PDB file of C-alpha atoms in Angstrom:
ATOM      1  CA  MET A   1      15.789  -9.848 -27.041  1.00  0.00           C
ATOM      2  CA  PHE A   2      14.125  -9.195 -23.684  1.00  0.00           C
ATOM      3  CA  LYS A   3      13.151  -5.641 -24.544  1.00  0.00           C
ATOM      4  CA  TYR A   4      11.334  -6.922 -27.632  1.00  0.00           C
ATOM      5  CA  ILE A   5       9.360  -9.354 -25.493  1.00  0.00           C
ATOM      6  CA  ILE A   6       8.402  -6.467 -23.212  1.00  0.00           C
ATOM      7  CA  ILE A   7       7.365  -4.383 -26.209  1.00  0.00           C
ATOM      8  CA  CYS A   8       5.149  -7.215 -27.511  1.00  0.00           C
ATOM      9  CA  ILE A   9       3.540  -7.628 -24.092  1.00  0.00           C
ATOM     10  CA  LEU A  10       2.919  -3.897 -23.815  1.00  0.00           C
ATOM     11  CA  ILE A  11       1.444  -3.613 -27.316  1.00  0.00           C
ATOM     12  CA  PHE A  12      -0.911  -6.511 -26.671  1.00  0.00           C
ATOM     13  CA  PHE A  13      -1.939  -5.213 -23.275  1.00  0.00           C
ATOM     14  CA  PHE A  14      -2.356  -1.558 -24.204  1.00  0.00           C
ATOM     15  CA  ASN A  15      -4.563  -2.438 -27.135  1.00  0.00           C
ATOM     16  CA  SER A  16      -7.147  -3.659 -24.635  1.00  0.00           C
ATOM     17  CA  LYS A  17      -6.530  -1.429 -21.579  1.00  0.00           C
ATOM     18  CA  ALA A  18      -6.237   2.305 -21.043  1.00  0.00           C
ATOM     19  CA  PHE A  19      -3.069   2.645 -18.983  1.00  0.00           C
ATOM     20  CA  SER A  20      -0.426   5.321 -19.223  1.00  0.00           C
ATOM     21  CA  LEU A  21       2.816   4.013 -17.752  1.00  0.00           C
ATOM     22  CA  GLU A  22       6.220   5.583 -17.250  1.00  0.00           C
ATOM     23  CA  LEU A  23       9.531   4.170 -16.099  1.00  0.00           C
ATOM     24  CA  ILE A  24      10.877   6.615 -13.523  1.00  0.00           C
ATOM     25  CA  MET A  25      14.552   6.342 -12.676  1.00  0.00           C
ATOM     26  CA  ILE A  26      15.707   8.010  -9.474  1.00  0.00           C
ATOM     27  CA  ASN A  27      19.259   8.986 -10.258  1.00  0.00           C
ATOM     28  CA  SER A  28      22.145  10.303  -8.199  1.00  0.00           C
ATOM     29  CA  LYS A  29      25.164  11.956  -9.792  1.00  0.00           C
ATOM     30  CA  ASN A  30      27.547  10.129  -7.432  1.00  0.00           C
ATOM     31  CA  CYS A  31      26.047   6.670  -8.025  1.00  0.00           C
ATOM     32  CA  VAL A  32      28.239   4.236  -9.977  1.00  0.00           C
ATOM     33  CA  TYR A  33      25.265   1.989 -10.798  1.00  0.00           C
ATOM     34  CA  CYS A  34      23.252   4.967 -12.053  1.00  0.00           C
ATOM     35  CA  GLU A  35      26.126   5.882 -14.375  1.00  0.00           C
ATOM     36  CA  LYS A  36      26.315   2.293 -15.580  1.00  0.00           C
ATOM     37  CA  PHE A  37      22.580   2.254 -16.382  1.00  0.00           C
ATOM     38  CA  LEU A  38      22.828   5.610 -18.136  1.00  0.00           C
ATOM     39  CA  SER A  39      25.696   4.375 -20.307  1.00  0.00           C
ATOM     40  CA  GLU A  40      24.312   0.877 -21.064  1.00  0.00           C
ATOM     41  CA  ILE A  41      20.552   1.333 -21.343  1.00  0.00           C
ATOM     42  CA  GLU A  42      19.575   4.989 -21.711  1.00  0.00           C
ATOM     43  CA  PRO A  43      21.284   5.686 -25.079  1.00  0.00           C
ATOM     44  CA  GLU A  44      19.574   2.741 -26.785  1.00  0.00           C
ATOM     45  CA  TYR A  45      16.290   2.798 -24.855  1.00  0.00           C
ATOM     46  CA  ASP A  46      13.663   2.505 -27.578  1.00  0.00           C
ATOM     47  CA  MET A  47      10.440   1.922 -25.659  1.00  0.00           C
ATOM     48  CA  SER A  48       9.657   5.633 -25.272  1.00  0.00           C
ATOM     49  CA  ASP A  49       6.296   5.350 -27.029  1.00  0.00           C
ATOM     50  CA  LEU A  50       5.038   2.620 -24.697  1.00  0.00           C
ATOM     51  CA  LEU A  51       7.044   3.151 -21.517  1.00  0.00           C
ATOM     52  CA  PRO A  52       8.780   6.539 -21.480  1.00  0.00           C
ATOM     53  CA  LEU A  53      11.914   6.785 -19.352  1.00  0.00           C
ATOM     54  CA  VAL A  54      11.801   9.725 -16.939  1.00  0.00           C
ATOM     55  CA  ILE A  55      15.063  10.407 -15.090  1.00  0.00           C
ATOM     56  CA  ILE A  56      14.724  12.273 -11.802  1.00  0.00           C
ATOM     57  CA  ASP A  57      17.592  13.709  -9.784  1.00  0.00           C
ATOM     58  CA  ASN A  58      17.443  12.407  -6.215  1.00  0.00           C
ATOM     59  CA  TYR A  59      18.636  15.794  -4.916  1.00  0.00           C
ATOM     60  CA  ASN A  60      16.154  17.849  -6.968  1.00  0.00           C
ATOM     61  CA  LEU A  61      12.863  15.952  -6.905  1.00  0.00           C
ATOM     62  CA  PRO A  62      10.017  17.546  -8.894  1.00  0.00           C
ATOM     63  CA  ASN A  63       6.990  18.815  -6.958  1.00  0.00           C
ATOM     64  CA  TRP A  64       4.608  16.197  -8.406  1.00  0.00           C
ATOM     65  CA  PHE A  65       6.963  13.462  -7.137  1.00  0.00           C
ATOM     66  CA  LYS A  66       7.194  15.004  -3.646  1.00  0.00           C
ATOM     67  CA  LYS A  67       3.406  15.272  -3.505  1.00  0.00           C
ATOM     68  CA  ALA A  68       2.891  11.646  -4.596  1.00  0.00           C
ATOM     69  CA  TYR A  69       5.502  10.541  -2.047  1.00  0.00           C
ATOM     70  CA  LYS A  70       3.720  12.426   0.771  1.00  0.00           C
ATOM     71  CA  GLN A  71       0.412  10.888  -0.307  1.00  0.00           C
ATOM     72  CA  LYS A  72       2.093   7.454  -0.135  1.00  0.00           C
ATOM     73  CA  LYS A  73       1.471   6.803  -3.818  1.00  0.00           C
ATOM     74  CA  ILE A  74       5.209   6.198  -4.086  1.00  0.00           C
ATOM     75  CA  LYS A  75       6.772   3.844  -1.558  1.00  0.00           C
ATOM     76  CA  PRO A  76       9.789   4.942   0.507  1.00  0.00           C
ATOM     77  CA  TYR A  77      13.192   4.248  -0.986  1.00  0.00           C
ATOM     78  CA  ARG A  78      16.813   4.236   0.064  1.00  0.00           C
ATOM     79  CA  GLY A  79      19.677   4.608  -2.314  1.00  0.00           C
ATOM     80  CA  THR A  80      19.837   4.798  -6.065  1.00  0.00           C
ATOM     81  CA  PRO A  81      19.109   3.776  -8.702  1.00  0.00           C
ATOM     82  CA  ILE A  82      15.455   2.965  -8.192  1.00  0.00           C
ATOM     83  CA  PHE A  83      13.222   2.278 -11.197  1.00  0.00           C
ATOM     84  CA  ILE A  84       9.529   2.898 -10.535  1.00  0.00           C
ATOM     85  CA  ILE A  85       6.817   1.734 -12.893  1.00  0.00           C
ATOM     86  CA  TRP A  86       4.379   4.626 -12.552  1.00  0.00           C
ATOM     87  CA  GLU A  87       0.756   4.691 -13.711  1.00  0.00           C
ATOM     88  CA  GLU A  88       0.328   8.300 -14.747  1.00  0.00           C
ATOM     89  CA  ASN A  89      -3.471   8.426 -15.180  1.00  0.00           C
ATOM     90  CA  GLU A  90      -4.244   7.099 -11.702  1.00  0.00           C
ATOM     91  CA  ASN A  91      -1.003   8.354 -10.121  1.00  0.00           C
ATOM     92  CA  TYR A  92       0.299   5.298  -8.339  1.00  0.00           C
ATOM     93  CA  GLU A  93       3.384   3.092  -8.230  1.00  0.00           C
ATOM     94  CA  ILE A  94       2.810  -0.296  -9.823  1.00  0.00           C
ATOM     95  CA  ASP A  95       6.133  -1.860  -8.915  1.00  0.00           C
ATOM     96  CA  ARG A  96       9.837  -1.105  -8.817  1.00  0.00           C
ATOM     97  CA  ILE A  97      13.282  -2.407  -9.577  1.00  0.00           C
ATOM     98  CA  ILE A  98      15.874  -1.706  -6.905  1.00  0.00           C
ATOM     99  CA  GLY A  99      19.404  -1.214  -8.154  1.00  0.00           C
ATOM    100  CA  TYR A 100      21.032  -2.003 -11.462  1.00  0.00           C
ATOM    101  CA  SER A 101      23.167  -5.080 -12.097  1.00  0.00           C
ATOM    102  CA  GLY A 102      23.321  -5.288 -15.851  1.00  0.00           C
ATOM    103  CA  LYS A 103      21.254  -5.001 -18.996  1.00  0.00           C
ATOM    104  CA  ASP A 104      19.938  -8.573 -19.181  1.00  0.00           C
ATOM    105  CA  ARG A 105      18.885  -8.661 -15.535  1.00  0.00           C
ATOM    106  CA  PHE A 106      17.201  -5.250 -15.834  1.00  0.00           C
ATOM    107  CA  TYR A 107      15.106  -6.308 -18.838  1.00  0.00           C
ATOM    108  CA  ASN A 108      14.246  -9.640 -17.165  1.00  0.00           C
ATOM    109  CA  GLN A 109      13.017  -7.825 -14.068  1.00  0.00           C
ATOM    110  CA  LEU A 110      11.003  -5.409 -16.199  1.00  0.00           C
ATOM    111  CA  ARG A 111       9.439  -8.314 -18.103  1.00  0.00           C
ATOM    112  CA  GLU A 112       8.502 -10.076 -14.845  1.00  0.00           C
ATOM    113  CA  ILE A 113       6.844  -6.910 -13.524  1.00  0.00           C
ATOM    114  CA  PHE A 114       4.744  -6.570 -16.665  1.00  0.00           C
ATOM    115  CA  ILE A 115       3.702 -10.191 -16.686  1.00  0.00           C
ATOM    116  CA  ALA A 116       2.538  -9.853 -13.070  1.00  0.00           C
ATOM    117  CA  PHE A 117       0.801  -6.546 -13.846  1.00  0.00           C
ATOM    118  CA  ILE A 118      -1.026  -8.024 -16.832  1.00  0.00           C
ATOM    119  CA  ASN A 119      -2.078 -11.088 -14.844  1.00  0.00           C
ATOM    120  CA  GLU A 120      -3.498  -8.870 -12.096  1.00  0.00           C
ATOM    121  CA  ASN A 121      -5.404  -6.675 -14.546  1.00  0.00           C
ATOM    122  CA  GLU A 122      -6.605  -9.064 -17.207  1.00  0.00           C
ATOM    123  CA  ASN A 123     -10.007  -9.606 -15.577  1.00  0.00           C
ATOM    124  CA  THR A 124     -10.752  -5.918 -14.977  1.00  0.00           C
TER     125      THR A 124
END
């Protein structure tokens, strides 16, 4: 139910704004919570058209990520999983979810981030 609310919010918002967002997951192969997310959410994740899921290995970060981190466009982090809402056109972190504690909580947190993001950007 919550993912459908997020989809509706995104469709409404992206019809009026030119944003290109991604959901970046920083993953670690030894992380129990990462494995739980990957088994509960990733197989059924169906928001790829509006908010693509990009999974990054914490021990093999891509160069673009390292560069953005050095430029402080991505905030420091400790531990995994971390879910970063990334604005790809302007290359900056919008917000993040720290950790994973279940499907419902994850989608609630994602919804709250988008509501705040829309409220901040509706007058621009």
